[in-house]
Amino acid sequence: MPAHTCALPDPDVAVRIHQALKTFGDSGWRWPSGPRTAAKVAVDHVSLNIQRGEIFGVLGPNGSGKSTLIRLISTLLLPDGGDVQVFGHDVVREARRVQTLINRVSVEASFFKKLSPLENLMYGARLYGLGAPEARDGARRILIRLGLEPAVLEQPMEEMSRGMQQKVAIARAFLSSPILLLLDEPTTGLDPRSKREVQTFVRELRDTHDATVLLTTHDMVEAEALCDRVAIIHGGRIVALDTPEALKAAAPRLNGHSPTLEDVFLSLTGAQLVEFVD
Amino acid sequence: MSTLVRELKASYAFIERNYYIVKRYWAWELVWLVYTVANSLSISFIGVGAGQVSGGTGIDTSYLVLYLAIGTIVWRYLSVIFYWVTDVVGMERWEGTIEYTLMAPITRLMHMLGQTAFAVLYSLVHTAVVLAVTVLFFDISLQNANLLGFLMLLIAGSLSFIGISVFGAILPLLFPERGAQMTHLIIAGMLLVSGVYYPVTVLPGWLQPFAYLSPATYVLDGARETLLNGADTTSLWPFIWPLLLMGGVAIPAGLWAFREAERYAKRTGKLHRNG
């Protein structure tokens, strides 16, 4: 029996991914006249551990498997192979337990667009078992902390900018006090000030709430500023994993200059940054 | 906090969210209510005009109007429940919130409980308005009607319709682009065979057995007994037990099928795709 199936879970490991495999495009069933689609490997035997309290970054081009990896952890996809554990709980066999520990911000700020931020957050909070006063107070506090004016809290989401919607998405995820927060390109579309506010808030959450954060991003500056460790994923496989400093130190110098994280990223993932939509 | 209390609180999320949505779309809700009332009245007017159209005499117009009105009211009640429950996935696909909801720590039973509780409340309010307007419009007397029995039939009918609706909710999960439209096939089939506006005996012989598989048939037959003939509550059992039996089978079977469909969607990545 492999060691990973009999060992007791390490309390310091927040996420343990062992040989995770996810393919799409071949469901095993199709209409008799339907076209046969080739299976695409989105996550290819990925293994990694994320330590408790860590801010862990996953960098990769579009279509590299970042979002699929997050969906596997967040119980929205079932792995085709390997296993994924959150604080020792298997995401397939103990999905409900895992769901109480996590929350996720996706790159698309998905809301009931006619409802206000407060109404959307009330819905989110109740789904996680919060009572009305606790949810309402928490929602107001976090939204204002993220820089939203009190006046917009009652306006329909559809009247808000993309950046403001993304802040509400982040507030919704924070509201349930997850101990593992999955942030899938959370600052995409935000202006520099908003970006910085969100980054400060992520750090604050980690420091004050003992939360672990898994962050995917295209923003190398953000990754360097926030992440304790970074994995670079390409074609569904992890091609590098270390601290940003160590990754830079291991890369060859360019024209006598120390490489940036972006240089490291480009050298590991090739020139073709956009391959297909994730 | 016990799991049950947390789950019940989570279940209330759907009631509250749907209330907020109805409130935000209040103008649309008003339009829908006016349309529903006008639609119901126009069908009932067929009864008023039946004598003139056929040139026949001896038609009990009041009876025919109430017969048709019961059809519209009961059908409206059941179909509104059907659409709210089947829309449990469709509306979230439209808004793009499906992944957020399905990764929340709530069982599908409690998820559906919240959605169906709202559906029943919403449908009861709609039905009450349509019934009140119809009664006033046609000067219908409900003095001999057994309203308690009528309510019991509606509640029993809700259970079986909820079960069928949960099956319908699977379609948008499996077919992101066209699943919501496919649900119309289920409701259209039931409208045809359930005797909403005519006795099922006028259907072709090969179609009549399907009437007995539709819960709407029992609700309609029972409702006509209570409202037209004033049947007492105890005599409604022959209509109620098939409804309870259908609900008892369809709800657990629907939830099982929904869970399997959710697993399929999670295996094939169909949750993410917005239709």
Coordinates of C-alpha atoms in Angstrom, one line a residue:
Chain A
M1 CA 0.0 0.0 0.0
P2 CA 1.4 3.4 -0.9
A3 CA 2.6 5.5 2.1
H4 CA 0.1 8.3 1.4
T5 CA -3.0 6.1 2.0
C6 CA -1.9 4.8 5.5
A7 CA -0.2 7.8 7.0
L8 CA -2.1 10.0 9.5
P9 CA -2.9 13.4 8.1
D10 CA -0.3 16.0 9.0
P11 CA -2.1 18.9 10.8
D12 CA 0.3 21.3 9.3
V13 CA -0.6 20.4 5.7
A14 CA -3.7 22.3 4.5
V15 CA -3.9 20.8 1.0
R16 CA -2.3 17.5 -0.1
I17 CA -2.6 16.7 -3.8
H18 CA -1.2 13.3 -4.8
Q19 CA -0.9 12.4 -8.5
A20 CA -4.2 14.3 -9.3
L21 CA -5.4 13.6 -12.8
K22 CA -8.3 15.2 -14.7
T23 CA -9.2 14.8 -18.3
F24 CA -12.1 16.2 -20.3
G25 CA -13.7 15.5 -23.6
D26 CA -14.3 11.8 -23.4
S27 CA -17.2 11.0 -21.2
G28 CA -17.3 7.4 -22.3
W29 CA -20.8 7.9 -23.8
R30 CA -22.0 9.8 -26.9
W31 CA -24.8 9.9 -29.4
P32 CA -24.4 7.2 -32.1
S33 CA -24.0 10.0 -34.7
G34 CA -22.1 12.3 -32.4
P35 CA -18.6 13.4 -33.1
R36 CA -15.8 11.7 -31.1
T37 CA -13.8 14.2 -29.2
A38 CA -10.2 13.5 -28.1
A39 CA -9.7 13.5 -24.4
K40 CA -7.7 16.5 -23.1
V41 CA -5.6 16.1 -20.0
A42 CA -6.2 19.3 -18.0
V43 CA -4.3 18.2 -14.8
D44 CA -1.6 15.7 -15.4
H45 CA -0.5 13.7 -12.3
V46 CA 0.0 16.8 -10.1
S47 CA 1.4 16.4 -6.6
L48 CA 2.0 19.1 -4.1
N49 CA 1.5 20.0 -0.5
I50 CA 0.3 23.4 0.8
Q51 CA 1.3 24.2 4.4
R52 CA -1.2 25.5 6.9
G53 CA -1.1 29.4 7.0
E54 CA 0.7 29.6 3.7
I55 CA -0.2 31.8 0.7
F56 CA 0.5 29.5 -2.2
G57 CA 0.6 30.8 -5.7
V58 CA -0.2 28.8 -8.9
L59 CA 1.1 30.5 -12.1
G60 CA 0.5 29.3 -15.6
P61 CA -0.7 30.4 -19.0
N62 CA -4.4 30.3 -19.9
G63 CA -5.5 26.7 -20.3
S64 CA -2.6 25.3 -18.2
G65 CA -4.9 23.7 -15.6
K66 CA -4.9 26.3 -12.8
S67 CA -8.7 26.6 -12.6
T68 CA -9.2 22.9 -13.0
L69 CA -6.9 22.3 -10.0
I70 CA -8.9 24.8 -7.9
R71 CA -12.2 23.1 -9.0
L72 CA -10.8 19.7 -7.9
I73 CA -10.0 21.1 -4.5
S74 CA -13.4 22.9 -4.2
T75 CA -15.4 19.6 -4.9
L76 CA -16.7 21.0 -8.2
L77 CA -14.9 18.4 -10.3
L78 CA -14.2 14.7 -9.5
P79 CA -10.6 13.6 -10.2
D80 CA -10.1 10.8 -12.7
G81 CA -7.0 9.6 -10.7
G82 CA -5.0 10.4 -7.6
D83 CA -6.4 12.0 -4.5
V84 CA -6.9 15.5 -3.1
Q85 CA -7.2 16.2 0.6
V86 CA -8.1 19.3 2.5
F87 CA -6.9 19.2 6.1
G88 CA -6.8 15.4 5.9
H89 CA -10.3 15.1 4.4
D90 CA -10.8 13.6 1.0
V91 CA -12.6 15.9 -1.5
V92 CA -14.6 13.0 -3.0
R93 CA -15.4 10.9 0.0
E94 CA -15.8 13.7 2.5
A95 CA -17.0 16.5 0.2
R96 CA -19.4 18.0 2.7
R97 CA -16.7 18.3 5.4
V98 CA -14.3 19.9 2.9
Q99 CA -17.0 22.3 1.8
T100 CA -17.4 23.6 5.4
L101 CA -13.6 24.5 5.4
I102 CA -13.2 26.2 2.1
N103 CA -14.5 29.1 0.0
R104 CA -13.6 30.2 -3.5
V105 CA -13.5 33.3 -5.6
S106 CA -13.6 32.6 -9.3
V107 CA -12.3 34.9 -12.0
E108 CA -15.9 35.5 -13.1
A109 CA -17.7 37.5 -10.4
S110 CA -20.9 35.3 -10.5
F111 CA -23.9 36.8 -8.8
F112 CA -27.6 37.3 -8.9
K113 CA -27.3 40.5 -10.9
K114 CA -30.6 42.1 -9.9
L115 CA -29.8 41.6 -6.2
S116 CA -27.7 44.0 -4.2
P117 CA -24.3 43.1 -2.7
L118 CA -25.9 42.7 0.7
E119 CA -28.6 40.4 -0.6
N120 CA -26.1 38.3 -2.4
L121 CA -23.9 38.1 0.6
M122 CA -26.9 37.2 2.8
Y123 CA -27.6 34.3 0.5
G124 CA -23.9 33.2 0.6
A125 CA -23.7 33.5 4.4
R126 CA -26.9 31.5 4.9
L127 CA -25.7 28.7 2.7
Y128 CA -22.8 28.4 5.1
G129 CA -25.2 28.3 8.1
L130 CA -24.7 31.9 9.4
G131 CA -27.6 33.6 11.1
A132 CA -29.1 36.8 9.8
P133 CA -27.6 39.4 12.2
E134 CA -24.1 37.8 12.1
A135 CA -24.3 37.7 8.3
R136 CA -25.6 41.2 7.8
D137 CA -23.0 42.8 10.2
G138 CA -20.2 40.7 8.8
A139 CA -21.2 41.6 5.2
R140 CA -21.3 45.3 5.9
R141 CA -18.0 45.3 7.7
I142 CA -16.1 43.4 5.0
L143 CA -17.6 45.3 2.1
I144 CA -16.8 48.6 3.7
R145 CA -13.3 47.3 4.6
L146 CA -12.8 46.5 0.9
G147 CA -13.6 50.1 0.0
L148 CA -17.2 49.9 -1.0
E149 CA -19.3 53.0 -0.2
P150 CA -22.3 52.2 2.1
A151 CA -24.6 53.7 -0.5
V152 CA -23.9 51.0 -3.1
L153 CA -24.5 48.1 -0.7
E154 CA -28.2 48.2 -1.5
Q155 CA -27.9 48.7 -5.3
P156 CA -28.3 45.9 -7.8
M157 CA -25.0 44.2 -8.7
E158 CA -25.6 44.9 -12.4
E159 CA -25.1 48.6 -11.8
M160 CA -21.6 48.1 -10.4
S161 CA -18.3 48.0 -12.2
R162 CA -16.4 44.8 -12.7
G163 CA -13.9 45.8 -10.0
M164 CA -16.6 46.4 -7.5
Q165 CA -18.3 43.2 -8.3
Q166 CA -15.0 41.3 -7.8
K167 CA -14.6 43.0 -4.4
V168 CA -18.1 41.7 -3.5
A169 CA -17.1 38.2 -4.6
I170 CA -14.0 38.4 -2.3
A171 CA -16.2 39.6 0.6
R172 CA -18.6 36.8 0.0
A173 CA -15.8 34.2 0.2
F174 CA -14.3 35.9 3.4
L175 CA -17.7 36.0 5.1
S176 CA -17.9 32.3 5.9
S177 CA -14.4 32.5 7.5
P178 CA -12.9 29.7 5.5
I179 CA -9.7 28.2 6.7
L180 CA -8.7 27.5 3.1
L181 CA -9.4 30.2 0.7
L182 CA -9.2 29.4 -3.0
L183 CA -8.6 32.6 -5.1
D184 CA -8.8 32.0 -8.8
E185 CA -7.4 35.2 -10.4
P186 CA -9.2 37.4 -7.8
T187 CA -7.7 40.7 -8.9
T188 CA -8.2 40.4 -12.6
G189 CA -10.0 43.5 -13.8
L190 CA -9.3 45.6 -10.6
D191 CA -7.5 48.9 -10.7
P192 CA -4.1 49.2 -9.0
R193 CA -5.6 50.7 -5.8
S194 CA -8.3 48.0 -5.5
K195 CA -5.7 45.4 -6.3
R196 CA -3.6 46.6 -3.4
E197 CA -6.6 46.7 -1.1
V198 CA -7.4 43.1 -1.9
Q199 CA -3.9 42.0 -1.5
T200 CA -3.6 43.7 1.9
F201 CA -6.9 42.0 2.9
V202 CA -5.7 38.6 1.9
R203 CA -2.6 39.0 4.0
E204 CA -4.7 40.3 6.9
L205 CA -7.0 37.3 6.6
R206 CA -4.1 34.9 6.7
D207 CA -2.5 36.6 9.7
T208 CA -5.6 37.2 11.8
H209 CA -7.8 34.1 10.9
D210 CA -5.1 31.4 10.5
A211 CA -6.3 30.9 6.9
T212 CA -4.4 29.2 4.2
V213 CA -4.7 30.8 0.7
L214 CA -4.3 29.2 -2.7
L215 CA -4.0 31.9 -5.3
T216 CA -3.9 31.7 -9.1
T217 CA -2.8 34.7 -10.9
H218 CA -1.2 36.1 -14.1
D219 CA 0.2 39.0 -12.2
M220 CA 3.8 38.2 -11.4
V221 CA 4.2 41.3 -9.1
E222 CA 1.2 40.1 -7.1
A223 CA 2.6 36.6 -6.9
E224 CA 5.9 37.8 -5.7
A225 CA 4.4 40.2 -3.2
L226 CA 1.8 37.8 -1.7
C227 CA 3.0 34.2 -2.1
D228 CA 5.3 32.3 0.2
R229 CA 5.7 29.7 -2.4
V230 CA 4.8 29.5 -6.1
A231 CA 4.1 26.5 -8.4
I232 CA 4.4 27.1 -12.2
I233 CA 2.0 24.9 -14.1
H234 CA 2.2 24.2 -17.8
G235 CA 0.2 21.7 -19.9
G236 CA -1.4 20.4 -16.7
R237 CA 2.0 19.6 -15.1
I238 CA 4.0 21.4 -12.5
V239 CA 7.2 22.5 -14.0
A240 CA 8.6 24.4 -11.0
L241 CA 7.8 24.8 -7.3
D242 CA 9.6 26.9 -4.8
T243 CA 9.7 30.3 -3.1
P244 CA 9.8 33.2 -5.6
E245 CA 13.3 34.0 -4.5
A246 CA 14.6 30.5 -5.0
L247 CA 13.0 30.3 -8.4
K248 CA 14.7 33.5 -9.5
A249 CA 18.0 32.4 -8.0
A250 CA 17.9 29.1 -9.9
A251 CA 17.2 30.8 -13.2
P252 CA 20.1 31.9 -15.5
R253 CA 21.0 35.6 -15.5
L254 CA 19.8 37.5 -18.5
N255 CA 22.3 40.0 -20.1
G256 CA 24.0 40.3 -16.7
H257 CA 20.7 41.1 -14.9
S258 CA 19.0 39.1 -12.2
P259 CA 15.9 37.4 -13.7
T260 CA 12.5 38.5 -12.5
L261 CA 9.7 36.1 -11.7
E262 CA 8.2 36.9 -15.1
D263 CA 11.5 35.9 -16.8
V264 CA 11.3 32.6 -14.9
F265 CA 7.7 32.1 -15.9
L266 CA 8.4 32.8 -19.6
S267 CA 11.4 30.5 -19.7
L268 CA 9.5 27.6 -18.1
T269 CA 6.2 28.0 -20.0
G270 CA 7.5 29.0 -23.5
A271 CA 6.6 32.1 -25.5
Q272 CA 3.0 31.0 -26.2
L273 CA 1.1 32.5 -23.3
V274 CA -2.4 32.0 -24.6
E275 CA -3.1 28.5 -25.8
F276 CA -6.8 28.0 -25.3
V277 CA -9.5 29.1 -22.9
D278 CA -9.2 27.5 -19.5
Chain B
M1 CA -24.3 24.0 16.1
S2 CA -25.8 20.7 15.0
T3 CA -25.6 19.7 11.4
L4 CA -29.4 19.7 11.1
V5 CA -29.8 23.3 12.4
R6 CA -27.0 24.4 10.1
E7 CA -28.6 22.6 7.1
L8 CA -32.0 24.1 7.9
K9 CA -30.5 27.6 8.1
A10 CA -28.8 26.9 4.8
S11 CA -32.1 25.7 3.3
Y12 CA -33.7 29.0 4.3
A13 CA -31.1 30.7 2.0
F14 CA -33.1 29.6 -1.0
I15 CA -36.4 30.9 0.4
E16 CA -34.9 34.3 1.2
R17 CA -33.0 34.6 -2.1
N18 CA -36.1 33.8 -4.1
Y19 CA -38.0 36.3 -2.1
Y20 CA -35.4 39.0 -2.9
I21 CA -35.5 38.0 -6.6
V22 CA -39.3 38.3 -6.7
K23 CA -39.1 41.6 -4.9
R24 CA -36.5 43.0 -7.3
Y25 CA -38.5 41.8 -10.3
W26 CA -41.8 43.1 -8.9
A27 CA -42.9 44.8 -12.2
W28 CA -42.4 41.5 -14.0
E29 CA -44.2 39.6 -11.3
L30 CA -47.1 42.0 -11.6
V31 CA -47.2 41.5 -15.4
W32 CA -47.1 37.7 -14.9
L33 CA -49.9 37.8 -12.4
V34 CA -52.1 39.9 -14.7
Y35 CA -51.3 37.6 -17.6
T36 CA -52.2 34.6 -15.4
V37 CA -55.5 36.1 -14.3
A38 CA -56.4 37.1 -17.9
N39 CA -55.5 33.7 -19.1
S40 CA -57.6 31.9 -16.5
L41 CA -60.5 34.2 -17.1
S42 CA -60.4 33.7 -20.9
I43 CA -60.5 29.9 -20.5
S44 CA -63.4 30.2 -18.1
F45 CA -65.2 32.4 -20.6
I46 CA -65.3 29.4 -23.0
G47 CA -67.8 28.0 -20.5
V48 CA -70.0 31.2 -20.7
G49 CA -69.9 31.1 -24.5
A50 CA -70.3 27.4 -25.0
G51 CA -74.1 27.6 -25.6
Q52 CA -73.7 30.3 -28.3
V53 CA -70.9 28.5 -30.0
S54 CA -72.6 25.1 -30.2
G55 CA -76.1 26.5 -30.6
G56 CA -77.1 23.9 -28.1
T57 CA -79.4 24.4 -25.1
G58 CA -79.5 22.8 -21.7
I59 CA -75.8 23.6 -21.0
D60 CA -75.3 24.3 -17.3
T61 CA -73.1 27.4 -17.9
S62 CA -72.3 27.9 -14.2
Y63 CA -71.1 24.3 -13.9
L64 CA -69.0 24.5 -17.0
V65 CA -67.4 27.8 -16.0
L66 CA -66.5 26.4 -12.6
Y67 CA -65.2 23.2 -14.2
L68 CA -62.9 25.2 -16.5
A69 CA -61.9 27.6 -13.7
I70 CA -60.9 24.7 -11.5
G71 CA -58.8 23.4 -14.4
T72 CA -57.0 26.7 -14.8
I73 CA -56.5 27.3 -11.1
V74 CA -55.2 23.8 -10.3
W75 CA -53.0 23.7 -13.4
R76 CA -51.6 27.1 -12.6
Y77 CA -50.7 26.0 -9.1
L78 CA -49.0 22.8 -10.1
S79 CA -47.2 24.2 -13.1
V80 CA -45.8 27.2 -11.1
I81 CA -44.4 24.7 -8.6
F82 CA -42.9 22.7 -11.5
Y83 CA -41.2 25.7 -13.0
W84 CA -39.8 27.0 -9.8
V85 CA -38.3 23.6 -8.8
T86 CA -37.0 22.7 -12.3
D87 CA -35.5 26.2 -12.5
V88 CA -33.3 25.4 -9.4
V89 CA -30.4 24.7 -11.8
G90 CA -31.5 26.7 -14.8
M91 CA -31.7 30.0 -13.0
E92 CA -28.3 29.5 -11.5
R93 CA -26.8 28.6 -14.9
W94 CA -28.3 31.9 -16.3
E95 CA -26.8 33.9 -13.4
G96 CA -23.5 32.0 -13.4
T97 CA -23.9 31.1 -9.7
I98 CA -24.3 27.3 -10.1
E99 CA -20.8 26.5 -9.0
Y100 CA -21.0 28.7 -6.0
T101 CA -24.2 27.1 -4.8
L102 CA -23.2 23.5 -5.5
M103 CA -19.9 23.9 -3.6
A104 CA -21.7 25.1 -0.4
P105 CA -22.0 22.6 2.5
I106 CA -25.6 21.7 2.1
T107 CA -27.2 18.4 1.1
R108 CA -29.4 18.3 -2.0
L109 CA -32.3 17.3 0.2
M110 CA -32.1 20.6 2.1
H111 CA -31.3 22.5 -1.1
M112 CA -34.5 21.2 -2.7
L113 CA -36.5 21.7 0.5
G114 CA -35.7 25.4 0.4
Q115 CA -36.5 25.8 -3.2
T116 CA -39.7 23.8 -3.0
A117 CA -40.9 25.5 0.1
F118 CA -40.7 28.8 -1.7
A119 CA -42.3 27.3 -4.8
V120 CA -45.3 26.2 -2.8
L121 CA -45.7 29.5 -1.0
Y122 CA -45.4 31.5 -4.2
S123 CA -47.8 29.2 -6.0
L124 CA -50.4 29.4 -3.2
V125 CA -50.3 33.2 -3.3
H126 CA -50.8 33.2 -7.1
T127 CA -53.6 30.6 -6.9
A128 CA -55.4 32.6 -4.2
V129 CA -55.3 35.7 -6.3
V130 CA -56.6 33.9 -9.4
L131 CA -59.3 32.1 -7.4
A132 CA -60.5 35.3 -5.8
V133 CA -60.6 37.2 -9.2
T134 CA -62.4 34.3 -10.9
V135 CA -65.0 34.0 -8.1
L136 CA -65.7 37.8 -8.3
F137 CA -65.7 37.8 -12.1
F138 CA -68.2 35.0 -12.6
D139 CA -70.1 35.4 -9.5
I140 CA -69.3 31.9 -8.5
S141 CA -70.7 30.6 -5.3
L142 CA -68.4 28.5 -3.2
Q143 CA -70.9 28.1 -0.3
N144 CA -71.1 24.4 -0.9
A145 CA -67.4 23.9 -1.7
N146 CA -65.1 22.1 0.7
L147 CA -62.2 24.5 0.7
L148 CA -60.3 22.5 3.3
G149 CA -60.5 19.4 1.2
F150 CA -59.4 21.5 -1.8
L151 CA -56.3 22.7 0.1
M152 CA -55.4 19.2 1.2
L153 CA -55.5 18.0 -2.4
L154 CA -53.3 20.9 -3.5
I155 CA -50.7 20.0 -0.7
A156 CA -50.8 16.3 -1.6
G157 CA -50.5 17.2 -5.3
S158 CA -47.5 19.4 -4.5
L159 CA -45.5 16.4 -3.1
S160 CA -45.9 14.3 -6.3
F161 CA -45.2 17.4 -8.5
I162 CA -42.1 18.2 -6.5
G163 CA -40.8 14.7 -7.2
I164 CA -41.4 15.0 -10.9
S165 CA -40.0 18.5 -10.9
V166 CA -36.7 17.3 -9.3
F167 CA -36.4 14.9 -12.2
G168 CA -37.0 17.9 -14.6
A169 CA -34.3 19.9 -12.8
I170 CA -31.8 17.3 -13.9
L171 CA -32.1 18.3 -17.6
P172 CA -30.4 21.7 -17.3
L173 CA -27.7 19.9 -15.3
L174 CA -27.0 17.4 -18.1
F175 CA -27.7 19.6 -21.1
P176 CA -26.4 23.1 -20.3
E177 CA -27.6 24.7 -23.5
R178 CA -31.1 23.3 -24.0
G179 CA -31.9 21.5 -20.8
A180 CA -34.2 24.2 -19.5
Q181 CA -36.3 24.1 -22.7
M182 CA -36.6 20.3 -22.5
T183 CA -38.5 20.6 -19.2
H184 CA -41.4 22.0 -21.2
L185 CA -41.9 18.6 -22.7
I186 CA -42.7 17.1 -19.3
I187 CA -45.3 19.8 -18.5
A188 CA -46.8 19.7 -22.0
G189 CA -47.3 16.0 -21.7
M190 CA -49.1 16.3 -18.4
L191 CA -51.2 19.1 -19.6
L192 CA -52.4 16.9 -22.5
V193 CA -53.3 13.8 -20.5
S194 CA -54.4 15.1 -17.1
G195 CA -57.9 16.3 -18.0
V196 CA -57.2 19.9 -17.2
Y197 CA -60.0 21.3 -19.3
Y198 CA -61.9 18.1 -20.3
P199 CA -62.6 14.7 -18.9
V200 CA -59.8 12.2 -19.6
T201 CA -62.4 9.9 -21.1
V202 CA -62.5 12.1 -24.2
L203 CA -58.9 11.2 -25.0
P204 CA -58.1 8.5 -27.4
G205 CA -58.0 5.1 -25.7
W206 CA -54.3 4.6 -26.1
L207 CA -53.7 8.0 -24.4
Q208 CA -56.0 7.4 -21.4
P209 CA -53.7 5.1 -19.4
F210 CA -51.1 8.0 -19.2
A211 CA -53.7 10.1 -17.3
Y212 CA -53.4 7.7 -14.4
L213 CA -49.7 8.2 -14.3
S214 CA -50.1 12.0 -13.9
P215 CA -50.6 13.3 -10.4
A216 CA -52.5 16.3 -11.9
T217 CA -55.3 14.0 -12.9
Y218 CA -56.0 13.1 -9.2
V219 CA -55.7 16.6 -8.0
L220 CA -58.1 17.8 -10.7
D221 CA -60.7 15.0 -10.2
G222 CA -60.6 15.6 -6.5
A223 CA -60.8 19.4 -6.8
R224 CA -63.9 19.1 -9.0
E225 CA -65.5 16.8 -6.4
T226 CA -64.8 19.2 -3.6
L227 CA -65.6 22.5 -5.4
L228 CA -68.4 21.4 -7.8
N229 CA -70.0 18.7 -5.7
G230 CA -69.0 19.6 -2.2
A231 CA -67.5 16.2 -1.4
D232 CA -66.5 15.9 2.2
T233 CA -62.9 15.5 3.2
T234 CA -63.1 11.8 4.1
S235 CA -64.3 11.0 0.7
L236 CA -61.2 12.5 -0.9
W237 CA -58.9 9.6 0.2
P238 CA -59.2 7.8 -3.2
F239 CA -57.6 10.9 -4.8
I240 CA -55.1 11.6 -2.0
W241 CA -53.5 8.2 -1.6
P242 CA -52.3 8.0 -5.2
L243 CA -50.8 11.5 -4.8
L244 CA -49.0 10.5 -1.6
L245 CA -47.8 7.3 -3.1
M246 CA -46.5 9.1 -6.2
G247 CA -44.8 11.7 -4.0
G248 CA -43.3 9.0 -1.8
V249 CA -41.7 7.3 -4.8
A250 CA -40.9 10.4 -7.0
I251 CA -39.2 12.6 -4.3
P252 CA -36.5 10.1 -3.2
A253 CA -36.1 8.8 -6.7
G254 CA -35.8 12.3 -8.0
L255 CA -33.2 13.2 -5.4
W256 CA -31.2 10.0 -6.2
A257 CA -31.3 10.8 -9.9
F258 CA -30.3 14.4 -9.2
R259 CA -27.3 13.3 -7.1
E260 CA -26.2 10.9 -9.9
A261 CA -26.6 13.7 -12.5
E262 CA -24.5 16.0 -10.3
R263 CA -21.8 13.4 -10.1
Y264 CA -21.9 13.1 -13.9
A265 CA -21.7 16.9 -14.3
K266 CA -18.7 17.0 -11.9
R267 CA -17.0 14.2 -13.7
T268 CA -17.4 15.7 -17.2
G269 CA -17.0 19.3 -16.2
K270 CA -20.5 20.4 -17.2
L271 CA -21.1 22.6 -14.1
H272 CA -18.8 25.2 -15.3
R273 CA -20.3 25.7 -18.7
N274 CA -23.0 28.4 -18.7
G275 CA -25.9 27.7 -21.0

